Amino acid sequence: MALFAADGERVADRGASEPPGPAAAVELRNLLSEVAAPAAVGHRIVHSGPRLTGHTVIDARVRALLADVADLAPLHVTPALRMVDAARELLPDVPHVACFDTVFHKDLPAPARTYAVPERWRAEYGLRRYGFHGLSYAWALQRTAQALGRPVGDLQVVLAHLGGGCSACAVRNGRSVDTTMGLTPLEGLVMSRRSGSLDPGALLWLQRQHGLSTDELDDTLHRHSGLLGLSGTSGDTRDLVRARAEGDDAAELALSTFTLSCRRGIASMAASLDRLDALVFTGEIGEDQPEVREEICSALTALGVQGGLHVPELEDLMREGLRRIDRAGSGVPVLVVATGETQQIAAETRRVLGIADGTR
């Protein structure tokens, strides 16, 4: 939770390591008791579903549509709706705006959003790629344009959001044209606790041959896989870098599998571009794990990306918001952008409501 002034200054914030639970309303009430009443509330909603294609004011109809798509992103939408309901109850007289991670990808070209399945599955069931982390990508793209001194509409870049959830995105002339996540935020890169992409035949095999239920698969793939599943100890790259240095083979395998997955994702995104103007890292791992950035970039020489990256002080990065970290003249520019999802939510909320935006 964060409160922003009209000029974009962050006035107050509260953070938690776990998704919103029953105490969310109490936490929000405590924050509101300490700050000036907000003029509006913006909510990050990961999945818009098929019927909402833009950031929008939350009314009864929108709230019902969000409940309908909660199963497509159960780790995200269900707890987010708890906060929506708590905030609307505590602040009934101000507008509430749903800001979707999917909106950044709403104009994906047909080949990029289409799964190779029968037309009935696509038309009747709505099976398609949506893409996520859009609020993070929108913020990072604007910062990248500023850093390179070029208009957004002239850039072709690959953005990599690496955090608890991980994805990569190809942006051509200001528009998302490809991304690694799909119908749900489970597809794509290896993540902290999520598996990322698997052979769909493997899931059928686990069901048929080993009797795993849908609930078991859901829980394991969302909560017990990824870096945690590989290492057996942690889904946090900081822990794994330390463990690897102490000779932990499982940590080594987890990090090697993760960085290979990232390189595959970045390279596949570059295949949707004519050129690569920059590679941009954001997200908690992207901004705060130099070992991971180095291992990814040093093995992407085929794309013109080089290793030997500078390591900015995290405090400086957080204060300045971005840093270019490639060595001058060494190849494709590599940038780190401090995660700005909350700032982007504030900007999108103002935009939806026609409120002057002082954050840009």
Short mmCIF file of C-alpha atoms in Angstrom, two decimals:
data_model
loop_
_atom_site.label_atom_id
_atom_site.label_comp_id
_atom_site.label_asym_id
_atom_site.label_seq_id
_atom_site.Cartn_x
_atom_site.Cartn_y
_atom_site.Cartn_z
CA MET A 1 0.00 0.00 0.00
CA ALA A 2 1.33 3.44 -0.89
CA LEU A 3 0.01 6.99 -0.86
CA PHE A 4 1.22 9.47 -3.49
CA ALA A 5 0.91 13.24 -3.48
CA ALA A 6 -0.18 15.17 -6.56
CA ASP A 7 3.47 15.77 -7.52
CA GLY A 8 4.21 12.04 -7.45
CA GLU A 9 6.01 12.06 -4.11
CA ARG A 10 5.48 8.91 -2.07
CA VAL A 11 3.94 10.19 1.15
CA ALA A 12 3.55 6.89 3.00
CA ASP A 13 3.66 3.17 2.38
CA ARG A 14 3.24 -0.21 4.00
CA GLY A 15 4.61 -3.50 2.77
CA ALA A 16 4.11 -7.17 3.61
CA SER A 17 5.82 -10.36 2.48
CA GLU A 18 2.57 -12.33 2.32
CA PRO A 19 -0.58 -11.76 0.21
CA PRO A 20 -3.43 -9.80 1.81
CA GLY A 21 -5.34 -11.86 4.35
CA PRO A 22 -8.19 -11.26 6.80
CA ALA A 23 -6.15 -8.53 8.52
CA ALA A 24 -5.88 -6.48 5.32
CA ALA A 25 -8.75 -4.18 6.29
CA VAL A 26 -7.12 -3.47 9.64
CA GLU A 27 -3.79 -2.67 7.98
CA LEU A 28 -5.50 -0.33 5.53
CA ARG A 29 -7.52 1.34 8.29
CA ASN A 30 -4.31 1.93 10.27
CA LEU A 31 -2.62 3.54 7.28
CA LEU A 32 -5.62 5.77 6.56
CA SER A 33 -5.66 6.95 10.17
CA GLU A 34 -2.16 8.35 9.72
CA VAL A 35 -2.46 10.15 6.36
CA ALA A 36 -4.67 12.60 4.54
CA ALA A 37 -7.72 11.07 2.87
CA PRO A 38 -6.94 10.00 -0.70
CA ALA A 39 -8.81 11.41 -3.69
CA ALA A 40 -8.83 8.00 -5.39
CA VAL A 41 -7.55 4.46 -4.97
CA GLY A 42 -5.76 2.43 -7.64
CA HIS A 43 -5.60 -1.35 -7.34
CA ARG A 44 -3.17 -3.67 -9.07
CA ILE A 45 -5.18 -6.50 -10.62
CA VAL A 46 -3.03 -9.07 -12.39
CA HIS A 47 -5.63 -10.52 -14.76
CA SER A 48 -8.34 -8.58 -16.62
CA GLY A 49 -9.94 -11.56 -18.30
CA PRO A 50 -11.43 -11.32 -21.79
CA ARG A 51 -14.01 -8.56 -21.21
CA LEU A 52 -11.92 -5.80 -19.65
CA THR A 53 -9.30 -4.38 -22.00
CA GLY A 54 -8.36 -1.15 -20.24
CA HIS A 55 -7.79 0.21 -16.76
CA THR A 56 -11.22 1.06 -15.40
CA VAL A 57 -13.27 2.35 -12.48
CA ILE A 58 -14.48 -0.51 -10.28
CA ASP A 59 -18.26 -0.73 -10.03
CA ALA A 60 -20.55 -3.67 -9.33
CA ARG A 61 -20.24 -4.98 -12.90
CA VAL A 62 -16.43 -4.78 -12.94
CA ARG A 63 -16.21 -6.37 -9.49
CA ALA A 64 -18.31 -9.31 -10.71
CA LEU A 65 -16.18 -9.73 -13.84
CA LEU A 66 -13.03 -9.80 -11.70
CA ALA A 67 -14.48 -12.57 -9.55
CA ASP A 68 -15.15 -14.56 -12.72
CA VAL A 69 -11.46 -14.52 -13.75
CA ALA A 70 -9.91 -15.10 -10.32
CA ASP A 71 -9.15 -18.74 -11.17
CA LEU A 72 -6.86 -17.62 -14.00
CA ALA A 73 -4.46 -16.03 -11.49
CA PRO A 74 -5.39 -17.53 -8.11
CA LEU A 75 -2.23 -16.39 -6.32
CA HIS A 76 -2.93 -12.79 -7.30
CA VAL A 77 -6.53 -11.91 -8.06
CA THR A 78 -8.23 -13.50 -5.05
CA PRO A 79 -6.10 -11.70 -2.44
CA ALA A 80 -6.22 -8.50 -4.48
CA LEU A 81 -10.01 -8.60 -4.39
CA ARG A 82 -9.86 -8.78 -0.60
CA MET A 83 -8.09 -5.43 -0.69
CA VAL A 84 -10.54 -4.03 -3.24
CA ASP A 85 -13.47 -4.93 -1.00
CA ALA A 86 -11.78 -3.62 2.15
CA ALA A 87 -10.81 -0.35 0.48
CA ARG A 88 -14.24 0.20 -1.07
CA GLU A 89 -15.86 -0.35 2.33
CA LEU A 90 -13.46 2.01 4.13
CA LEU A 91 -13.48 4.61 1.34
CA PRO A 92 -16.94 4.40 -0.23
CA ASP A 93 -17.01 7.99 -1.48
CA VAL A 94 -13.87 7.98 -3.65
CA PRO A 95 -13.37 6.26 -7.02
CA HIS A 96 -11.53 2.96 -7.10
CA VAL A 97 -9.67 2.03 -10.29
CA ALA A 98 -8.56 -1.42 -11.43
CA CYS A 99 -5.13 -1.26 -13.07
CA PHE A 100 -4.39 -4.46 -14.97
CA ASP A 101 -1.09 -6.14 -15.74
CA THR A 102 -2.64 -7.50 -18.92
CA VAL A 103 -3.45 -4.12 -20.51
CA PHE A 104 0.13 -3.50 -21.66
CA HIS A 105 -0.18 -6.62 -23.83
CA LYS A 106 -3.75 -6.09 -25.09
CA ASP A 107 -2.64 -5.52 -28.68
CA LEU A 108 -0.38 -8.55 -29.00
CA PRO A 109 -0.26 -9.61 -32.65
CA ALA A 110 -2.46 -12.60 -33.44
CA PRO A 111 0.44 -15.09 -33.84
CA ALA A 112 1.84 -14.06 -30.46
CA ARG A 113 -1.44 -14.38 -28.56
CA THR A 114 -2.74 -17.56 -30.21
CA TYR A 115 -2.22 -21.09 -28.95
CA ALA A 116 -2.05 -23.88 -31.54
CA VAL A 117 -5.21 -25.61 -30.38
CA PRO A 118 -8.57 -26.23 -32.10
CA GLU A 119 -10.76 -23.26 -32.86
CA ARG A 120 -13.41 -24.46 -30.41
CA TRP A 121 -10.99 -24.17 -27.51
CA ARG A 122 -10.03 -20.67 -28.59
CA ALA A 123 -13.55 -19.41 -29.36
CA GLU A 124 -15.69 -21.25 -26.83
CA TYR A 125 -13.25 -21.50 -23.92
CA GLY A 126 -11.34 -18.28 -24.59
CA LEU A 127 -7.94 -19.98 -24.58
CA ARG A 128 -5.35 -17.36 -25.53
CA ARG A 129 -2.22 -15.64 -24.29
CA TYR A 130 -2.65 -12.51 -22.17
CA GLY A 131 0.78 -11.64 -20.77
CA PHE A 132 1.45 -10.07 -17.38
CA HIS A 133 3.77 -7.70 -15.47
CA GLY A 134 2.39 -4.97 -17.72
CA LEU A 135 2.44 -2.22 -15.07
CA SER A 136 6.11 -2.95 -14.40
CA TYR A 137 6.87 -2.99 -18.13
CA ALA A 138 5.07 0.30 -18.78
CA TRP A 139 7.14 2.01 -16.08
CA ALA A 140 10.42 0.42 -17.19
CA LEU A 141 9.81 1.33 -20.84
CA GLN A 142 9.34 5.02 -20.06
CA ARG A 143 12.47 5.09 -17.90
CA THR A 144 14.46 3.30 -20.62
CA ALA A 145 13.43 5.87 -23.22
CA GLN A 146 14.54 8.64 -20.90
CA ALA A 147 17.88 6.97 -20.21
CA LEU A 148 18.63 6.42 -23.90
CA GLY A 149 17.34 9.84 -24.94
CA ARG A 150 15.00 8.34 -27.52
CA PRO A 151 11.22 8.38 -27.92
CA VAL A 152 9.37 5.28 -26.79
CA GLY A 153 7.91 4.87 -30.26
CA ASP A 154 11.40 4.46 -31.73
CA LEU A 155 12.61 1.70 -29.41
CA GLN A 156 12.87 -2.05 -29.87
CA VAL A 157 13.81 -3.58 -26.53
CA VAL A 158 13.52 -6.71 -24.44
CA LEU A 159 12.31 -6.10 -20.89
CA ALA A 160 12.87 -8.76 -18.22
CA HIS A 161 10.88 -8.59 -14.99
CA LEU A 162 12.60 -10.95 -12.56
CA GLY A 163 11.12 -11.28 -9.09
CA GLY A 164 8.84 -13.73 -7.32
CA GLY A 165 7.22 -14.02 -10.72
CA CYS A 166 9.40 -13.77 -13.81
CA SER A 167 8.71 -12.93 -17.43
CA ALA A 168 10.23 -11.27 -20.47
CA CYS A 169 8.59 -9.03 -23.05
CA ALA A 170 9.46 -7.79 -26.55
CA VAL A 171 8.54 -4.15 -27.22
CA ARG A 172 8.53 -2.82 -30.76
CA ASN A 173 7.92 0.89 -31.22
CA GLY A 174 6.25 1.27 -27.84
CA ARG A 175 3.99 -1.81 -28.09
CA SER A 176 4.26 -5.25 -26.59
CA VAL A 177 4.58 -7.71 -29.46
CA ASP A 178 5.49 -10.87 -27.54
CA THR A 179 5.82 -12.08 -23.97
CA THR A 180 6.67 -15.29 -22.16
CA MET A 181 3.58 -15.58 -19.92
CA GLY A 182 0.33 -16.79 -21.39
CA LEU A 183 -3.23 -17.54 -20.30
CA THR A 184 -2.02 -17.51 -16.69
CA PRO A 185 1.07 -16.21 -14.86
CA LEU A 186 2.36 -19.79 -14.58
CA GLU A 187 3.77 -20.04 -18.11
CA GLY A 188 7.23 -18.99 -19.20
CA LEU A 189 10.41 -18.50 -17.18
CA VAL A 190 11.38 -20.44 -14.08
CA MET A 191 10.25 -18.39 -11.08
CA SER A 192 10.76 -18.28 -7.32
CA ARG A 193 8.15 -20.90 -6.46
CA ARG A 194 6.35 -21.34 -9.79
CA SER A 195 7.55 -23.87 -12.35
CA GLY A 196 7.28 -21.84 -15.51
CA SER A 197 6.65 -23.72 -18.75
CA LEU A 198 6.46 -27.51 -18.71
CA ASP A 199 5.80 -30.11 -21.36
CA PRO A 200 1.98 -30.38 -21.21
CA GLY A 201 2.43 -34.09 -21.80
CA ALA A 202 4.28 -34.31 -18.49
CA LEU A 203 1.19 -33.10 -16.63
CA LEU A 204 -1.01 -35.66 -18.41
CA TRP A 205 1.54 -38.35 -17.53
CA LEU A 206 1.60 -37.33 -13.86
CA GLN A 207 -2.18 -37.57 -13.76
CA ARG A 208 -2.44 -40.89 -15.58
CA GLN A 209 0.58 -42.76 -14.27
CA HIS A 210 0.95 -41.34 -10.77
CA GLY A 211 -2.58 -40.31 -9.91
CA LEU A 212 -1.86 -36.69 -9.11
CA SER A 213 -5.04 -34.68 -8.76
CA THR A 214 -5.72 -31.28 -10.29
CA ASP A 215 -5.43 -29.71 -6.83
CA GLU A 216 -2.05 -31.39 -6.23
CA LEU A 217 -0.73 -30.18 -9.57
CA ASP A 218 -2.06 -26.67 -8.95
CA ASP A 219 -0.48 -26.40 -5.50
CA THR A 220 2.85 -27.91 -6.52
CA LEU A 221 3.30 -25.89 -9.72
CA HIS A 222 2.33 -22.60 -8.06
CA ARG A 223 3.92 -22.92 -4.62
CA HIS A 224 6.56 -25.65 -4.46
CA SER A 225 8.37 -25.55 -7.80
CA GLY A 226 10.74 -23.08 -9.46
CA LEU A 227 13.87 -22.15 -7.52
CA LEU A 228 12.39 -23.60 -4.34
CA GLY A 229 11.60 -26.93 -5.96
CA LEU A 230 15.03 -27.17 -7.56
CA SER A 231 17.04 -26.20 -4.49
CA GLY A 232 14.86 -27.79 -1.84
CA THR A 233 15.72 -24.91 0.49
CA SER A 234 14.78 -21.47 -0.87
CA GLY A 235 13.12 -19.59 -3.69
CA ASP A 236 15.27 -16.51 -3.00
CA THR A 237 18.24 -16.03 -5.31
CA ARG A 238 20.16 -14.24 -2.55
CA ASP A 239 20.03 -17.37 -0.40
CA LEU A 240 20.98 -19.54 -3.35
CA VAL A 241 23.97 -17.41 -4.38
CA ARG A 242 25.31 -17.74 -0.82
CA ALA A 243 24.59 -21.48 -0.71
CA ARG A 244 26.29 -22.04 -4.07
CA ALA A 245 29.42 -20.28 -2.82
CA GLU A 246 29.45 -22.75 0.06
CA GLY A 247 29.35 -25.71 -2.32
CA ASP A 248 25.63 -26.50 -2.37
CA ASP A 249 25.09 -28.47 -5.61
CA ALA A 250 21.30 -28.08 -5.51
CA ALA A 251 21.66 -24.30 -5.27
CA GLU A 252 24.04 -24.41 -8.24
CA LEU A 253 21.52 -26.40 -10.28
CA ALA A 254 18.69 -24.04 -9.31
CA LEU A 255 20.61 -20.92 -10.33
CA SER A 256 21.94 -22.47 -13.54
CA THR A 257 18.47 -23.65 -14.56
CA PHE A 258 17.00 -20.25 -13.73
CA THR A 259 19.56 -18.22 -15.70
CA LEU A 260 19.28 -20.58 -18.68
CA SER A 261 15.51 -20.14 -18.58
CA CYS A 262 15.98 -16.36 -18.54
CA ARG A 263 18.36 -16.49 -21.51
CA ARG A 264 15.95 -18.65 -23.46
CA GLY A 265 13.13 -16.24 -22.71
CA ILE A 266 15.12 -13.14 -23.63
CA ALA A 267 16.39 -14.72 -26.85
CA SER A 268 12.89 -15.81 -27.86
CA MET A 269 11.62 -12.27 -27.29
CA ALA A 270 14.42 -10.84 -29.42
CA ALA A 271 13.18 -13.07 -32.25
CA SER A 272 10.10 -10.80 -32.46
CA LEU A 273 12.22 -7.68 -33.05
CA ASP A 274 14.19 -6.31 -36.00
CA ARG A 275 17.00 -5.17 -33.75
CA LEU A 276 17.82 -4.97 -30.06
CA ASP A 277 18.22 -1.41 -28.80
CA ALA A 278 18.51 -2.43 -25.15
CA LEU A 279 18.06 -5.22 -22.64
CA VAL A 280 16.34 -3.99 -19.49
CA PHE A 281 16.14 -5.68 -16.09
CA THR A 282 13.56 -4.84 -13.44
CA GLY A 283 11.86 -6.63 -10.54
CA GLU A 284 13.44 -7.53 -7.21
CA ILE A 285 15.91 -10.02 -8.69
CA GLY A 286 16.53 -7.87 -11.75
CA GLU A 287 17.46 -4.83 -9.69
CA ASP A 288 19.17 -6.48 -6.71
CA GLN A 289 21.00 -9.58 -7.96
CA PRO A 290 24.13 -8.67 -9.95
CA GLU A 291 25.28 -12.29 -10.09
CA VAL A 292 22.11 -13.28 -11.93
CA ARG A 293 22.33 -10.35 -14.36
CA GLU A 294 25.96 -11.19 -15.10
CA GLU A 295 25.29 -14.89 -15.72
CA ILE A 296 22.44 -14.05 -18.06
CA CYS A 297 24.26 -11.40 -20.07
CA SER A 298 27.64 -13.09 -20.34
CA ALA A 299 25.99 -15.97 -22.24
CA LEU A 300 23.93 -13.79 -24.60
CA THR A 301 26.75 -12.79 -26.91
CA ALA A 302 24.77 -14.09 -29.89
CA LEU A 303 22.41 -11.14 -29.32
CA GLY A 304 25.24 -8.63 -29.00
CA VAL A 305 24.91 -8.52 -25.20
CA GLN A 306 28.14 -8.68 -23.22
CA GLY A 307 29.06 -9.51 -19.64
CA GLY A 308 31.42 -7.55 -17.43
CA LEU A 309 28.51 -5.42 -16.20
CA HIS A 310 28.82 -2.58 -13.74
CA VAL A 311 27.25 -3.20 -10.33
CA PRO A 312 25.45 -0.09 -9.10
CA GLU A 313 24.88 0.42 -5.40
CA LEU A 314 21.28 -0.55 -4.66
CA GLU A 315 20.77 2.65 -2.66
CA ASP A 316 21.87 4.74 -5.65
CA LEU A 317 19.62 2.75 -8.00
CA MET A 318 16.61 3.20 -5.73
CA ARG A 319 17.26 6.92 -5.45
CA GLU A 320 17.89 7.55 -9.16
CA GLY A 321 15.45 4.97 -10.51
CA LEU A 322 17.65 3.55 -13.25
CA ARG A 323 21.22 2.83 -14.24
CA ARG A 324 22.92 1.80 -17.45
CA ILE A 325 25.28 -1.01 -16.47
CA ASP A 326 26.95 -2.19 -19.70
CA ARG A 327 30.53 -1.15 -20.32
CA ALA A 328 30.87 1.65 -22.87
CA GLY A 329 31.23 0.38 -26.42
CA SER A 330 30.79 -3.26 -25.39
CA GLY A 331 27.56 -4.04 -27.24
CA VAL A 332 23.83 -3.74 -26.68
CA PRO A 333 22.96 -1.31 -23.86
CA VAL A 334 21.95 -3.06 -20.63
CA LEU A 335 19.91 -1.15 -18.10
CA VAL A 336 18.47 -1.74 -14.65
CA VAL A 337 15.24 0.07 -13.77
CA ALA A 338 13.98 0.17 -10.20
CA THR A 339 10.59 -1.49 -9.99
CA GLY A 340 7.84 1.12 -10.39
CA GLU A 341 4.53 -0.74 -10.35
CA THR A 342 3.03 1.38 -7.58
CA GLN A 343 4.05 4.61 -9.33
CA GLN A 344 2.54 3.30 -12.56
CA ILE A 345 -0.71 2.45 -10.77
CA ALA A 346 -0.86 6.02 -9.47
CA ALA A 347 -0.27 7.38 -12.98
CA GLU A 348 -2.86 5.09 -14.59
CA THR A 349 -5.43 5.90 -11.89
CA ARG A 350 -5.00 9.61 -12.53
CA ARG A 351 -5.27 9.00 -16.26
CA VAL A 352 -8.53 7.06 -15.96
CA LEU A 353 -10.04 9.77 -13.75
CA GLY A 354 -8.68 12.72 -15.71
CA ILE A 355 -6.64 13.93 -12.74
CA ALA A 356 -3.46 15.90 -13.52
CA ASP A 357 -0.50 13.54 -13.43
CA GLY A 358 2.52 14.88 -11.59
CA THR A 359 4.49 11.63 -11.66
CA ARG A 360 6.04 12.02 -15.11
#
